[in-house]
Structure formats: structure tokens, C-alpha cells
PDB file of C-alpha atoms in Angstrom:
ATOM      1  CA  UNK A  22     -16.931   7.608  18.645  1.00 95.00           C
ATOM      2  CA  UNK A  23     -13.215   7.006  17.592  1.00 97.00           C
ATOM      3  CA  UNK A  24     -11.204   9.668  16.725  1.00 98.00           C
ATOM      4  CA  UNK A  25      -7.848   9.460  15.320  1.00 98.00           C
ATOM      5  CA  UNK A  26      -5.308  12.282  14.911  1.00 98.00           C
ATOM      6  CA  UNK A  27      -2.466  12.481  13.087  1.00 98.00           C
ATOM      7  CA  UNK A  28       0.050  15.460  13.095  1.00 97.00           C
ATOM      8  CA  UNK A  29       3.394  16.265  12.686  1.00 97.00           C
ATOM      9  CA  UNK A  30       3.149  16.118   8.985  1.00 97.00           C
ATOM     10  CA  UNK A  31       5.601  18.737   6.562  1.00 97.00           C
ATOM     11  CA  UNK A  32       8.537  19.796   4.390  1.00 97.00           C
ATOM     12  CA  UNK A  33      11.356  17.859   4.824  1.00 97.00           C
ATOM     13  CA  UNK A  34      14.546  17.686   2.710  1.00 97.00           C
ATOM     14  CA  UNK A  35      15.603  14.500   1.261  1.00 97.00           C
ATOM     15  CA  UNK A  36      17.903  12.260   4.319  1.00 97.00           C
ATOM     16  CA  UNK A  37      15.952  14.407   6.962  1.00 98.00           C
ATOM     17  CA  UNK A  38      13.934  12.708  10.071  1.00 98.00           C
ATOM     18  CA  UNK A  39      10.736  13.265  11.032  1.00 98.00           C
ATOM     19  CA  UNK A  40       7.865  12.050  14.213  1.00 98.00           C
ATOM     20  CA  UNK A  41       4.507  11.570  13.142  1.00 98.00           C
ATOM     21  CA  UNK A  42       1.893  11.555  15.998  1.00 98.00           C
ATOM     22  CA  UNK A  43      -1.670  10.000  15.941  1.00 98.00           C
ATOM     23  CA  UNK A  44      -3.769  11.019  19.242  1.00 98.00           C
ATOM     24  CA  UNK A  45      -6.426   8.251  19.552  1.00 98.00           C
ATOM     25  CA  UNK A  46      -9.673   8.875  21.403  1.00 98.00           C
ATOM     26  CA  UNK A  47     -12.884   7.452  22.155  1.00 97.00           C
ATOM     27  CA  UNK A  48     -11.668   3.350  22.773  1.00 96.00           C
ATOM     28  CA  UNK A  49      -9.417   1.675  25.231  1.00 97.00           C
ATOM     29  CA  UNK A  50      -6.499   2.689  23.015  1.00 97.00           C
ATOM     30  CA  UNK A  51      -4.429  -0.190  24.984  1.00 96.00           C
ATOM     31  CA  UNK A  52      -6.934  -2.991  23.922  1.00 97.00           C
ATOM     32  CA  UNK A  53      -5.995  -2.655  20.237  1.00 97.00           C
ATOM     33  CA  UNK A  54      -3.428  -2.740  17.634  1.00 97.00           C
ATOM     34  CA  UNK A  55      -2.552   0.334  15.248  1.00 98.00           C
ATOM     35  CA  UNK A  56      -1.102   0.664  12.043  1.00 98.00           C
ATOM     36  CA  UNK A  57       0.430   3.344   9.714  1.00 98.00           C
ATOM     37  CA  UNK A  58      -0.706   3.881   5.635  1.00 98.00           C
ATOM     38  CA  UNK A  59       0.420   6.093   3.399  1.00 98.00           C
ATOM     39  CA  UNK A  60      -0.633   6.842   0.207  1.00 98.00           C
ATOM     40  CA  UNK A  61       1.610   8.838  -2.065  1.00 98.00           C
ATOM     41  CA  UNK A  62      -0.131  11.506  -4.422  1.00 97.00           C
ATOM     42  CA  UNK A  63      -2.446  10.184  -7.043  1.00 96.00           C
ATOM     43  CA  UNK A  64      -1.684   6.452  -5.975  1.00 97.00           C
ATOM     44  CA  UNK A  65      -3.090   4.179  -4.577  1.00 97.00           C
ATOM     45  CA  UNK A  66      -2.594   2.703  -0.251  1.00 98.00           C
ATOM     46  CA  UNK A  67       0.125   1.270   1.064  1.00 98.00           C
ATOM     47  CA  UNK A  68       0.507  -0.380   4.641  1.00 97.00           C
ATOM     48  CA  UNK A  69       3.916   0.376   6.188  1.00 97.00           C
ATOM     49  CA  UNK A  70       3.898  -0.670   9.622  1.00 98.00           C
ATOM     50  CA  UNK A  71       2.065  -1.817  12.664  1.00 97.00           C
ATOM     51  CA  UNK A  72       1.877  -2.211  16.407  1.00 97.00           C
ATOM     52  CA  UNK A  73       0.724  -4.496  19.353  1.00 96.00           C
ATOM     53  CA  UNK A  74      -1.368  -2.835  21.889  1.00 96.00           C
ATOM     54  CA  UNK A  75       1.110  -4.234  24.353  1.00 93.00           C
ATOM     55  CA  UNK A  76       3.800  -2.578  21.940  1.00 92.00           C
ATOM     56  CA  UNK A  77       5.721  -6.267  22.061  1.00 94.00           C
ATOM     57  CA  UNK A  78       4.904  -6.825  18.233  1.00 96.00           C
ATOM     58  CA  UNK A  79       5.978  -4.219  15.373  1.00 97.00           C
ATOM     59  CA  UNK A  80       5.998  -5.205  11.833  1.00 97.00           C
ATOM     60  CA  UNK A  81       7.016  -3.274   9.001  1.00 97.00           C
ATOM     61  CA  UNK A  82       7.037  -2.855   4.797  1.00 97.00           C
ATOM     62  CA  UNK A  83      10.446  -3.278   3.528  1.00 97.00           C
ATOM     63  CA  UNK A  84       9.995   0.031   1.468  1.00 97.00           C
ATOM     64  CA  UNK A  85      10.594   1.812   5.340  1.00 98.00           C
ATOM     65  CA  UNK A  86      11.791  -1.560   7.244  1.00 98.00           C
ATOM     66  CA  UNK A  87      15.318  -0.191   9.125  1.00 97.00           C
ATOM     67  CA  UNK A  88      14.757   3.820   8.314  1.00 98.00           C
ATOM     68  CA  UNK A  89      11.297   3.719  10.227  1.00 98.00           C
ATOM     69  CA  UNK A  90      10.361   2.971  13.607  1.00 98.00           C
ATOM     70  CA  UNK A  91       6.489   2.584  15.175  1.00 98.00           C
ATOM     71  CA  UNK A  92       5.777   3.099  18.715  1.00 98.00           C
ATOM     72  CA  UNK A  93       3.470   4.050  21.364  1.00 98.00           C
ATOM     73  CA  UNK A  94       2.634   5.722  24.286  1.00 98.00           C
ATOM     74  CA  UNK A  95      -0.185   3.846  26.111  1.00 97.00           C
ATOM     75  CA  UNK A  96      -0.313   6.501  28.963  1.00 97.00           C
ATOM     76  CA  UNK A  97      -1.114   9.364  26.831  1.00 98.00           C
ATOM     77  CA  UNK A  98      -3.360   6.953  23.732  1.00 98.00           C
ATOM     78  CA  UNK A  99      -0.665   8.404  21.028  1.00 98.00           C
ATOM     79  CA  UNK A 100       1.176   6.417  18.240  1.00 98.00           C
ATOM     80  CA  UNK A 101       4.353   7.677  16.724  1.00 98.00           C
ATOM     81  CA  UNK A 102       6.117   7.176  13.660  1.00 98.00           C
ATOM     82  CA  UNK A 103       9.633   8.303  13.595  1.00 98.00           C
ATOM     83  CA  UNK A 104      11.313   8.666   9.651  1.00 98.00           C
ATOM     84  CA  UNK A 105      14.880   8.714   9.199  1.00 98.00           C
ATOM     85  CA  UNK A 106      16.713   9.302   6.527  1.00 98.00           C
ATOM     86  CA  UNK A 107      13.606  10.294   4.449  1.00 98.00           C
ATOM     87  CA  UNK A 108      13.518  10.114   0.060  1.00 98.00           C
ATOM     88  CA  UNK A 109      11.737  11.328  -2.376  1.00 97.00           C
ATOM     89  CA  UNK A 110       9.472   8.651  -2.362  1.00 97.00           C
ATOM     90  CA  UNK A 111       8.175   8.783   0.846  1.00 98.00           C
ATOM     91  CA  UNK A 112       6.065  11.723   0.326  1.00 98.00           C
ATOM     92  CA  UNK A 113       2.863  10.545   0.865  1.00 98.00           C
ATOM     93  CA  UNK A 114      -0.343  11.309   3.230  1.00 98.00           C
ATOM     94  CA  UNK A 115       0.513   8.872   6.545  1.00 98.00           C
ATOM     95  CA  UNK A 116      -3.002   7.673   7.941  1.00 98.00           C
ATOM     96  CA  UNK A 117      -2.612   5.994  11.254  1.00 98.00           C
ATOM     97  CA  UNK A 118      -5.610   3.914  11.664  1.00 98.00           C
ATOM     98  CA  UNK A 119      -7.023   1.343  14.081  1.00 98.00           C
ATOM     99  CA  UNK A 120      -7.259  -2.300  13.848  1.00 97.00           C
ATOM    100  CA  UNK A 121      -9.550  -4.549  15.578  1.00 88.00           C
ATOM    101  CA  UNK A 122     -11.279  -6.557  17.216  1.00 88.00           C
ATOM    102  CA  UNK A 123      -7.998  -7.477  19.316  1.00 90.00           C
ATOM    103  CA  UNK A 124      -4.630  -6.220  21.031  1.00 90.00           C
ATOM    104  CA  UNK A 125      -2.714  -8.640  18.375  1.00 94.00           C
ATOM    105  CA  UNK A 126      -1.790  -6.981  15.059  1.00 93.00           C
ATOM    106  CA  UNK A 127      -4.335  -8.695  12.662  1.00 93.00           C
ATOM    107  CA  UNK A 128      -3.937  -6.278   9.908  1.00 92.00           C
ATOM    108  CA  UNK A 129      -7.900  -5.672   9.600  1.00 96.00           C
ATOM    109  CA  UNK A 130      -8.619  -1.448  10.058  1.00 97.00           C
ATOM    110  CA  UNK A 131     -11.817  -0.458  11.004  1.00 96.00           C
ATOM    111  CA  UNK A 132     -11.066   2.958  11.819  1.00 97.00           C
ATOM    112  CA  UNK A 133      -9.252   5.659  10.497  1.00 98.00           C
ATOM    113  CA  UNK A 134      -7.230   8.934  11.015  1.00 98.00           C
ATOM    114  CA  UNK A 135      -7.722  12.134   8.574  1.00 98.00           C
ATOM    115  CA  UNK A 136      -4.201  11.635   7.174  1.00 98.00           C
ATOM    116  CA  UNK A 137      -0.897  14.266   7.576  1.00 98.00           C
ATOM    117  CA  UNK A 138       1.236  14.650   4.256  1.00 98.00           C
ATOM    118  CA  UNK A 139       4.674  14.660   4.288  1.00 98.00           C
ATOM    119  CA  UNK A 140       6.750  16.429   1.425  1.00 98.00           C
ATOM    120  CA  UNK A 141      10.360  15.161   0.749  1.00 98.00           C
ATOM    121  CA  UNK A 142      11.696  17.705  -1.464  1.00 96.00           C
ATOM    122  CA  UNK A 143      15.166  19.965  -1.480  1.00 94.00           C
TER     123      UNK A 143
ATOM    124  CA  UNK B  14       3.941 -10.490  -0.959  1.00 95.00           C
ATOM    125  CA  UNK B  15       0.439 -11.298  -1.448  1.00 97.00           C
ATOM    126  CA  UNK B  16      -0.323  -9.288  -4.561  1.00 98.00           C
ATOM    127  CA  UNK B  17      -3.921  -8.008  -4.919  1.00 98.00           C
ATOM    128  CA  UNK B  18      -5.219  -7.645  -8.052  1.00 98.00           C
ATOM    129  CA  UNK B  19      -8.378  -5.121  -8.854  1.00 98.00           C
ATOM    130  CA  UNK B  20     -10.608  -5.395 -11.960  1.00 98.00           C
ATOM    131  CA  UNK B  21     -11.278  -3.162 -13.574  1.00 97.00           C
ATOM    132  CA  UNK B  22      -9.432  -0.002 -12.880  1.00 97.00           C
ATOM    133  CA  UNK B  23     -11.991   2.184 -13.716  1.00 97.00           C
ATOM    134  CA  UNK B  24     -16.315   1.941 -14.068  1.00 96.00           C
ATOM    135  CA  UNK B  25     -18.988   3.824 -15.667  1.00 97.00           C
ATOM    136  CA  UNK B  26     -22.090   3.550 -13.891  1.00 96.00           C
ATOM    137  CA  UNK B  27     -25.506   5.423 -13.043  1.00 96.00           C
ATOM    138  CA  UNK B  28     -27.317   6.188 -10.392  1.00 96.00           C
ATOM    139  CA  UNK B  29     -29.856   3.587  -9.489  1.00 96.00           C
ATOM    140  CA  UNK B  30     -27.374   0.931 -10.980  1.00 96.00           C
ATOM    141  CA  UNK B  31     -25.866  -2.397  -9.436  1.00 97.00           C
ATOM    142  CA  UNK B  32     -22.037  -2.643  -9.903  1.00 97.00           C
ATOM    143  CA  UNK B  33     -19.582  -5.606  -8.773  1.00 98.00           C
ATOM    144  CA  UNK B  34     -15.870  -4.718  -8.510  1.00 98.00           C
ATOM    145  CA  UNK B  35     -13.295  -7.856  -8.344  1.00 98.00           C
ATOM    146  CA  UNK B  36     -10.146  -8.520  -6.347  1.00 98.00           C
ATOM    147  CA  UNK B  37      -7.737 -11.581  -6.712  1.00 98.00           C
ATOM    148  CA  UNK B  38      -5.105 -12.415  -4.700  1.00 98.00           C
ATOM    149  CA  UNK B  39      -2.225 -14.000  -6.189  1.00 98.00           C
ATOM    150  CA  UNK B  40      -2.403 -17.294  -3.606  1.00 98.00           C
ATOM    151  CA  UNK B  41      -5.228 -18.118  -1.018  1.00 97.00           C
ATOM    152  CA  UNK B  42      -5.901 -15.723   1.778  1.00 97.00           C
ATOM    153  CA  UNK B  43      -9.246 -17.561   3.047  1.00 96.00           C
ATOM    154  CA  UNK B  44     -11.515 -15.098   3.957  1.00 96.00           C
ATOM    155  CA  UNK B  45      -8.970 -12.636   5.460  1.00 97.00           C
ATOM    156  CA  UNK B  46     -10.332  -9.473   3.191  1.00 98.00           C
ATOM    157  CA  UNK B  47     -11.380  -6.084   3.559  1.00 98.00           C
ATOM    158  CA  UNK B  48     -13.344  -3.336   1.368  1.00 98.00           C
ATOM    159  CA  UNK B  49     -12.488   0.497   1.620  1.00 98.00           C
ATOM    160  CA  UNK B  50     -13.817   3.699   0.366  1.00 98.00           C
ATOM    161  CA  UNK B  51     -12.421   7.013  -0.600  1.00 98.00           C
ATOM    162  CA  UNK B  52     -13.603   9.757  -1.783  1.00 97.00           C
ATOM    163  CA  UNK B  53     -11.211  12.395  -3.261  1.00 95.00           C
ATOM    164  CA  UNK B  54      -9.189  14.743  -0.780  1.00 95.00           C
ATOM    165  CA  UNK B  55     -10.486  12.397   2.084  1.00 97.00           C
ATOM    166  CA  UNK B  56      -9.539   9.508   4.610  1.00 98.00           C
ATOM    167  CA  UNK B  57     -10.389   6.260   3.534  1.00 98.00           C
ATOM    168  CA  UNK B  58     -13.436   4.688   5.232  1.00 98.00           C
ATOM    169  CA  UNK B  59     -13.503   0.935   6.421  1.00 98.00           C
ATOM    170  CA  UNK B  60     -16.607  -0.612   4.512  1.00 98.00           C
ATOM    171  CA  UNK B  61     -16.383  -4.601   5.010  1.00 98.00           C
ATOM    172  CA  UNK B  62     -14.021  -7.300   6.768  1.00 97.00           C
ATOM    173  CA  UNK B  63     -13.467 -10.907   6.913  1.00 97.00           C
ATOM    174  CA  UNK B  64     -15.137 -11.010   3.085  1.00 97.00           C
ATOM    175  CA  UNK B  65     -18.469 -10.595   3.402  1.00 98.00           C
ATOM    176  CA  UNK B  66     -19.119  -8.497   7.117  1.00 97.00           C
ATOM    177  CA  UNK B  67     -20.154  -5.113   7.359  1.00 97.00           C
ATOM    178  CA  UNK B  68     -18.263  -2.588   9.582  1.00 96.00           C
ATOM    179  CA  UNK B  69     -20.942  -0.980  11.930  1.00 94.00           C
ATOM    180  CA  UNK B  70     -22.874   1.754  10.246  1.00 95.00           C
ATOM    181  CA  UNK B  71     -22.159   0.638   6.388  1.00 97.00           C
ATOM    182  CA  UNK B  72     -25.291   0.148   4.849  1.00 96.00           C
ATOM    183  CA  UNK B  73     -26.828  -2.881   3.376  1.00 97.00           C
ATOM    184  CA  UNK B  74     -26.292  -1.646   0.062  1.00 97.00           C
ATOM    185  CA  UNK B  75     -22.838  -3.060   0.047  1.00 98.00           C
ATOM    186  CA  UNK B  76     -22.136  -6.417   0.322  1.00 98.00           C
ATOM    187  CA  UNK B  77     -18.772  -8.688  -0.055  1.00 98.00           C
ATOM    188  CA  UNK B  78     -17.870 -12.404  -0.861  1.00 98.00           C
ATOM    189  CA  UNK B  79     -15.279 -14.669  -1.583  1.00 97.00           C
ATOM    190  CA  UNK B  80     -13.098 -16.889  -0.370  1.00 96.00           C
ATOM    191  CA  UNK B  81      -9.565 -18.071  -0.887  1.00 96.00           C
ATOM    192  CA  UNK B  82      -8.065 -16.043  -4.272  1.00 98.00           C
ATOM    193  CA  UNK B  83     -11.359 -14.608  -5.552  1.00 98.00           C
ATOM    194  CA  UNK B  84     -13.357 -11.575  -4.025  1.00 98.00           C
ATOM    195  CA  UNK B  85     -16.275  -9.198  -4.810  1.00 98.00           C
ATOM    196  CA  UNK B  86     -17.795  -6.470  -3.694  1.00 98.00           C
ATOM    197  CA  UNK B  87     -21.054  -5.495  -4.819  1.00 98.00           C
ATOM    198  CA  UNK B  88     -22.728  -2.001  -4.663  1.00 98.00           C
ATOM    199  CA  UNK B  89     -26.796  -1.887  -4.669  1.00 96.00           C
ATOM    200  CA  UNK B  90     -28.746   0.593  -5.744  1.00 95.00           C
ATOM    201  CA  UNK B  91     -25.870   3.381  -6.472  1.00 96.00           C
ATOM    202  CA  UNK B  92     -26.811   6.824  -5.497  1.00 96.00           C
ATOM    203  CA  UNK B  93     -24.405  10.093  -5.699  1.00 94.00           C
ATOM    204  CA  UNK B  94     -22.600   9.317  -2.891  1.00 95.00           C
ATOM    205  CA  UNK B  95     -21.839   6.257  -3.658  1.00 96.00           C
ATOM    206  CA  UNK B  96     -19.068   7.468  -6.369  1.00 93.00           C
ATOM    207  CA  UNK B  97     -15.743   6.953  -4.893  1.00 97.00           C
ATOM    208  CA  UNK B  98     -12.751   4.653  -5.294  1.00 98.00           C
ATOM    209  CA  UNK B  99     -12.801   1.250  -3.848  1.00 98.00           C
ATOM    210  CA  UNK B 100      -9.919  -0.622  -2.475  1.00 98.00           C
ATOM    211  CA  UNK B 101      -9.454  -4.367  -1.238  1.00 98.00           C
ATOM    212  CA  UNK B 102      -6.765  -5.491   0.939  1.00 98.00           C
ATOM    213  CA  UNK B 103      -5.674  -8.891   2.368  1.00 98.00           C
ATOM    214  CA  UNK B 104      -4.448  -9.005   5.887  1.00 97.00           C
ATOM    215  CA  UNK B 105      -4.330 -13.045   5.829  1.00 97.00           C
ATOM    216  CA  UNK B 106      -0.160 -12.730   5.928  1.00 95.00           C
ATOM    217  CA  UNK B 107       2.301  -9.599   6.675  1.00 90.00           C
ATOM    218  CA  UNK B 108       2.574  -7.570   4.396  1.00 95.00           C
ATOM    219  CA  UNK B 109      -1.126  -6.149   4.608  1.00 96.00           C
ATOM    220  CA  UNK B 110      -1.024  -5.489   0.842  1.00 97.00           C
ATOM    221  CA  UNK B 111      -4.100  -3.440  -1.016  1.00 98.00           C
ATOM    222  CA  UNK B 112      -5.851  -3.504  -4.914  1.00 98.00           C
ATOM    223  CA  UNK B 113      -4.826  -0.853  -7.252  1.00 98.00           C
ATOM    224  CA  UNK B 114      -8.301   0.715  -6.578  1.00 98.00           C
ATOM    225  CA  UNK B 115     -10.972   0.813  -8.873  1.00 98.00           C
ATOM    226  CA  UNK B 116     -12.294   4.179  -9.668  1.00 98.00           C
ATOM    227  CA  UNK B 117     -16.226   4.181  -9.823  1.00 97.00           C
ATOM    228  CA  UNK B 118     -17.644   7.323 -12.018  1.00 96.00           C
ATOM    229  CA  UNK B 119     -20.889   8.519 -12.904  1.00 91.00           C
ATOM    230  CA  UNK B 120     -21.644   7.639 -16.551  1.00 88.00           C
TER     231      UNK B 120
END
């Protein structure tokens, strides 16, 4: 069974970082892309960013593009997301979820995590 | 950006009924289109890809179709569970963009 997740999820104040983690289990976690959505509170999904299972290929939304960065550890099946100078309007619940059926990022999720929120308030 | 394009927002239904929801994308994305669900408080859940094929597990009760601009998603049958909010998203081109949602209630 696939399990995703996600932690590292809290109050931040606005221009603060943060480093999401997302501890994948129950797949070869190297044999598949993974993405990041977020979904702010009472709206609807947004994709922000995604990764290669060979971590050669990132992509990301321009709403984050240059403030966040995806990565992964392939020895220890756990995908980061590292915020930088955070706003307001990132406060959201990040779901990292899993794409399939290849390594490639294809965009299509078929699995994912239970979601961590992050608050961006002074 | 491919801009996805839910109708309608919101739908009245009861249990026992059949219900299509509609997504258009705002050029052609072949049949590169997905169907989630989520229920409030909770993760989404991956329902259909590539249009019209079920994840594994997702009963037969939902099916999808479509093909370049136009999609559907059709609900069977509706029971309690059922009642949930409903996303589409294209993954033909980068940005992944999703639908608006469409909130499904019981009338």
C-alpha cells in the first residue's frame, strides 16, 4: 500500500523559510516522479512543483518558481520542499503526492499524502 | 496556462441519482485528464486518468470521457458517500493546472 507523509508543516512569519518533508513508503520510491499541491483554505488545488525520480527534471508554478526549491533523497524515499521568503499567500495545506506509471514527470497523481498546512502570518 | 474550466460550481442531487460534471480546457489536451475527489477536512483521492481509466480500487460507478477540450465525468447510482467535491486537471503541458471544483450536495 502507498503511504505518503508529509511534515514539517507550521507558523511562519511573512519572508520566513521553511522544509517540508514527505516520507514515501510502500513503492520503489526511485521508479517514480513526485509532485507538490497546495490548496489554500476554502479554495480550490493548485500544482506547484515536481520531480524526476532520477531528480534530473524539476518543474515549477511561477506563483513559487525562484522562492521554492523541490528535491529528494532517494536513499532515505523522502521529498523536500524548501520555502523561502514565504507571503501571505502561500498558506495553504502542501500535499506531496505520487505520479505514475513512470520515473519522468508526467503530471498524472495517483496517490496522495494527508496534507501539512502552513500558516504565513506575523 | 491551460485553463480548466468546471461546470457547474455547485449540484443538487439525491441519493440513487446519476450526475455528469463538465470540464473544458481552454485548447486541446487530448486525452491527458484526470478526476479527483475530496471530501471536506481530507486528502484528495485520485479517481480516473488518461479520460476515461479508473485508478485501481475506484468503483465502476464512476466513469470519465472526452477528448481534446471537452471532458465528463459521470457518477452512477449516487449513494452518501458519494457527496464530495470533484476536481479535473490536465497534465497534457506544464503547468498541471486543475477545475475550480464542483461541489456535489445532497438535495
Amino acid at each position: 500500500e502507498v503511504q505518503l507523509l508529509e511534515s514539517g508543516g507550521g507558523l511562519v512569519q511573512p519572508g520566513e523559510s521553511l522544509r517540508l518533508s514527505c516520507v514515501a513508503s510502500g513503492f520503489t520510491f526511485n521508479s517514480y516522479a513526485m509532485t507538490w499541491v497546495r490548496q489554500a483554505p476554502g479554495k480550490g488545488l493548485e500544482w506547484i512543483s515536481a520531480i524526476s525520480g532520477n531528480t534530473f527534471d524539476t518543474y515549477y508554478a511561477d506563483s513559487v518558481k525562484g522562492r521554492f526549491t523541490i528535491s529528494r533523497d532517494n536513499s532515505k524515499d523522502t521529498l523536500y520542499l524548501q520555502m523561502n521568503s514565504l507571503r501571505g499567500e502561500d498558506t495553504a495545506v502542501y500535499y506531496c503526492a505520487k505520479e505514475g506509471p513512470t520515473a519522468f514527470i508526467t503530471g498524472q497523481i495517483d496517490n496522495w499524502g494527508q496534507g501539512t498546512l502552513v500558516t504565513i502570518s506575523s | 496556462d491551460i485553463q480548466m474550466t468546471q461546470s457547474p460550481s455547485s449540484l443538487s442531487a439525491s441519493v440513487g441519482d446519476r450526475v455528469t460534471i463538465t470540464c473544458r480546457a481552454s485548447q486541446g489536451i487530448s486525452d491527458y485528464l484526470a478526476w479527483f475527489q475530496q471530501k471536506p477536512g481530507k486528502a484528495p483521492k485520485s479517481l480516473i486518468y488518461a479520460a476515461s481509466s479508473l485508478q485501481s480500487g475506484v468503483p465502476s460507478k464512476f466513469s470519465g470521457s472526452g477528448s481534446a477540450t471537452d471532458f465528463t465525468l459521470t457518477i452512477s447510482s449516487l449513494q452518501p458517500e458519494d457527496f464530495a467535491t470533484y476536481y479535473c486537471q490536465q497534465y497534457n503541458s506544464y503547468p498541471y493546472t486543475f477545475g475550480q471544483g464542483t461541489k456535489l450536495e445532497i438535495k
